[in-house]
Amino acid sequence: MSKILVIGEIADGKLNAGVAKVVACAQQIGGEIVVALLGADVAGPAAEAAKLDGVSKVLKVERAENAHILAATYAPQIVELAAGYSHVLFPGTSFGKDTAPRVAAKLGVQQVSDVMVAHSATSFDRPTYAGNAIVTVEAPAAPAIVATVRLASFTAVGSSGSAAVESASTSTALPTHTRFVSMEAQKSERPDLQAAAKVVSGGRALGSSENFKVIYDFADKIGAAVGASRAAVDSGYVPNDMQVGQTGKIIAPELYFAIGISGAIQHLAGIKDARTIVAINKDAEAPIFEVADFGLVGDLFQVVPELQGKV
Amino acid sequence: MKALVSVKRVVDYNVRVQVKSDGTGVVTEGVKHSMNPFDEIAMEEAVRLKEKGKISEIVAITIGGAKNEETLRSALAFGADRAIHIKEEGEVQPLTAARAFAAALKKEGADVFLAGKQAIDDDANQTGQMVAALLDIAQATFASKVELEAGKAKVTREVDAGLETLEVDLPAVITTDLRLNEPRYLKLPDIMKAKKKPIEVVSFADLGVEKAATLSTTKTSAPPKRSKGIVVKSVDELVSALKGKGLL
Ligand SMILES: Cc1cc2nc3c(=O)[nH]c(=O)nc-3n(C[C@H](O)[C@H](O)[C@H](O)COP(=O)(O)OP(=O)(O)OC[C@H]3O[C@@H](n4cnc5c(N)ncnc54)[C@H](O)[C@@H]3O)c2cc1C
Ligand SMILES: Nc1ncnc2c1ncn2[C@@H]1O[C@H](COP(=O)(O)O)[C@@H](O)[C@H]1O
């Protein structure tokens, strides 16, 4: 039977909502599911993880050096914790993408990136070419399978469980070659882009950060998170953490608005799993209309304020 | 200071790749190939660091078949001083590539290994991190700003929550994100000059690299196609359609 170690992630002192999706992937693989949480003090998030359905145990790995998440210090500890497990799963977040390959290399295995489906304990679907080709891969079972999970592909498990929480210690000497300097986190009262049911994204057409207010105001009216195309981020209209796409955030909201976004393949890679896509673009030939469920051809600076007034 | 920069030959980012009808892969024959866009950013950064006097030598490296020579020539036109071609036909997965890069990094005694954060064909996002792990050195992935000082680098990284800055001791691996720089257009005189720069051809065996076990691809399929929706005529029509579906 598989024994699956899920590496949890903590953001702002809370369990990252993506962990419940990684557990869903672990359930699809089938087997015993243990969640490990690294940090300086992880009591709160550990209690949250213990409630996730299907989890049999939560390991708290508390060490002063774990106060800042660093792949260089986390990876050797995860390698130590991984002994005896058949799978080590990470969320497909910037943390997981940074850390998992370091663990895989130490274990001497290729990593399975962005698992979309687990057909069995060793067979997985994953996206390549910006999601334009899905490959089914068979991974060697031994010594272990290391994977990141594409969060947009899974529905979070419920939280009616009550797993045991245990402390685990790691004895690995940690490197000092990597030091945390600072974090410039974007504070926002808006819903989280990766968890929101509704997302409104703006593109190059917005033209300036001032004009992006049109997007924020509409998003706030309908309670949506705000995203952006690469062009909007590159042009400095919005911060980098708002980029949606192949190399940004992959999202799966119920409702997605692409406003003044042309629909390049790299952008579409991030929204393929949205339930309903609405496109607003003044160019009737824009490729975004080929994937939109509802398209409206028009100038966003007229259409969006009107829309805001009518919803 | 010496920089080793990996450059991968991939299907050009503008190409809409087609999955072969028999499910054995994607069509790559007769399709435009280019340097992986993130590797262009890595090359550009190396050149800028050299222009600032922080780096004295840039070595470009690739793994692939005969056609990868084109990719190395582009790297040399960017401003690499010389290049290493690890000749290997067929797919090379990240851990094997990382073993080869780690061996080359050691052999060259380079201070930084610059790579793209992700190759846009396999979308793996693994190789740089694996090189760092194999050599037990620091890594700073998804870089949007790089400052080199004696023996150290200060790197700002694009992470889910915003921007994180790390300080790493050299040698270190740095992987590039989109906002690090805008790669220059290659000029004809530089392309001509690149033709005369040396390319060393080596094999995995020369580097003492053993291939890692691979993931085997059992099937390649096209993603489910989204059906084309409807174009509404007015905001009112859009609002009632969305309300009708219970979305607003
Ligand atoms: C390696 C790589 C990775 C990439 N990763 C990503 C990624 O993760 N995410 C991403 O988004 N992109 C990514 N890109 C970039 C992508 O290829 C496109 O360049 C980008 O998505 C374009 O952004 P855009 O649609 O906002 O801009 P444009 O393509 O310039 O489109 C602007 C659109 O706005 C419309 N418009 C203009 N004015 C108005 C108006 N007043 N009202 C209504 N409509 C108007 C225009 O008709 C046009 O369709 C990547 C590219 C590369 C090479
Ligand atoms: N065969 C290769 N040749 C040159 N560079 C490579 C190769 N494979 C991976 N790389 C480098 O590693 C980066 C990340 O690739 P990947 O882990 O496959 O997404 C790329 O941007 C390249 O810089």
XYZ file of C-alpha atoms in Angstrom, chain B residues 57-178:
122
model
C 33.636 34.913 -18.808
C 30.351 33.471 -20.058
C 30.123 29.838 -21.111
C 26.895 28.656 -22.776
C 25.913 25.008 -22.512
C 23.257 22.858 -24.149
C 22.241 19.222 -24.282
C 20.745 17.925 -27.492
C 21.235 16.802 -31.056
C 23.134 18.391 -33.922
C 20.562 21.168 -34.353
C 21.357 22.541 -30.904
C 24.402 24.105 -32.486
C 22.033 26.848 -33.739
C 20.967 27.545 -30.166
C 24.595 27.784 -29.077
C 25.359 30.131 -31.970
C 22.549 32.400 -30.734
C 24.018 32.279 -27.232
C 27.423 33.212 -28.663
C 25.792 36.069 -30.580
C 24.261 37.307 -27.320
C 27.773 37.518 -25.965
C 28.853 34.141 -24.600
C 32.627 33.718 -24.957
C 32.494 30.020 -25.768
C 30.112 27.098 -25.670
C 29.803 23.464 -24.657
C 27.590 21.110 -26.650
C 26.690 17.924 -24.838
C 25.649 15.863 -27.814
C 22.744 13.565 -27.138
C 19.853 12.772 -29.478
C 16.388 12.293 -28.030
C 14.715 13.441 -24.855
C 16.873 14.180 -21.820
C 14.904 14.476 -18.585
C 15.710 17.041 -15.882
C 17.672 14.884 -13.417
C 19.952 13.622 -16.171
C 20.375 17.155 -17.558
C 21.105 18.389 -14.036
C 23.789 15.743 -13.508
C 25.497 16.876 -16.696
C 25.253 20.567 -15.789
C 26.536 19.878 -12.274
C 29.529 18.030 -13.717
C 30.240 20.854 -16.163
C 29.858 23.494 -13.461
C 32.434 21.705 -11.337
C 34.798 21.140 -14.226
C 34.593 24.785 -15.273
C 34.810 26.066 -11.712
C 32.005 28.521 -12.542
C 30.656 30.843 -9.853
C 27.092 31.047 -11.097
C 24.880 28.726 -13.048
C 22.158 30.669 -14.820
C 19.196 28.747 -16.221
C 15.628 29.443 -17.217
C 13.064 28.706 -14.545
C 11.257 26.401 -16.931
C 11.622 24.948 -20.392
C 8.436 25.710 -22.325
C 8.305 22.250 -23.903
C 8.345 19.929 -20.872
C 7.222 22.720 -18.481
C 9.103 20.800 -15.767
C 10.624 23.659 -13.751
C 13.172 21.349 -12.123
C 16.620 21.397 -13.677
C 18.196 24.405 -11.926
C 17.010 23.312 -8.499
C 18.378 19.816 -9.148
C 21.807 21.160 -10.127
C 21.921 23.064 -6.824
C 20.857 19.990 -4.858
C 23.402 17.712 -6.512
C 26.226 20.122 -5.659
C 24.798 21.125 -2.250
C 24.982 24.781 -3.242
C 22.530 27.648 -2.921
C 19.692 28.335 -5.313
C 17.637 31.417 -6.042
C 14.809 30.511 -8.402
C 12.363 32.731 -10.347
C 14.682 35.731 -10.227
C 13.469 39.209 -11.136
C 16.602 41.042 -9.929
C 20.195 39.866 -9.528
C 23.056 41.734 -7.846
C 26.470 40.091 -7.757
C 29.075 41.007 -5.160
C 32.298 39.307 -4.185
C 31.384 35.741 -3.281
C 27.697 36.557 -2.900
C 24.535 37.323 -4.824
C 21.438 39.177 -3.767
C 18.449 37.921 -5.690
C 14.840 39.084 -5.715
C 12.416 36.300 -6.569
C 8.862 36.235 -7.882
C 6.881 34.102 -5.416
C 3.136 33.541 -5.003
C 2.842 36.153 -2.261
C 4.936 38.860 -3.934
C 8.672 39.495 -4.067
C 11.214 37.768 -1.832
C 14.872 38.721 -1.552
C 17.550 36.169 -0.660
C 21.274 36.430 -0.179
C 23.215 33.421 -1.401
C 26.859 32.437 -1.226
C 28.557 31.589 -4.511
C 28.717 29.277 -6.309
C 24.963 29.353 -6.714
C 22.223 28.485 -9.158
C 19.961 31.299 -10.326
C 16.876 30.626 -12.449
C 15.245 33.445 -14.373
C 11.696 34.730 -14.412
C 10.051 36.921 -17.044
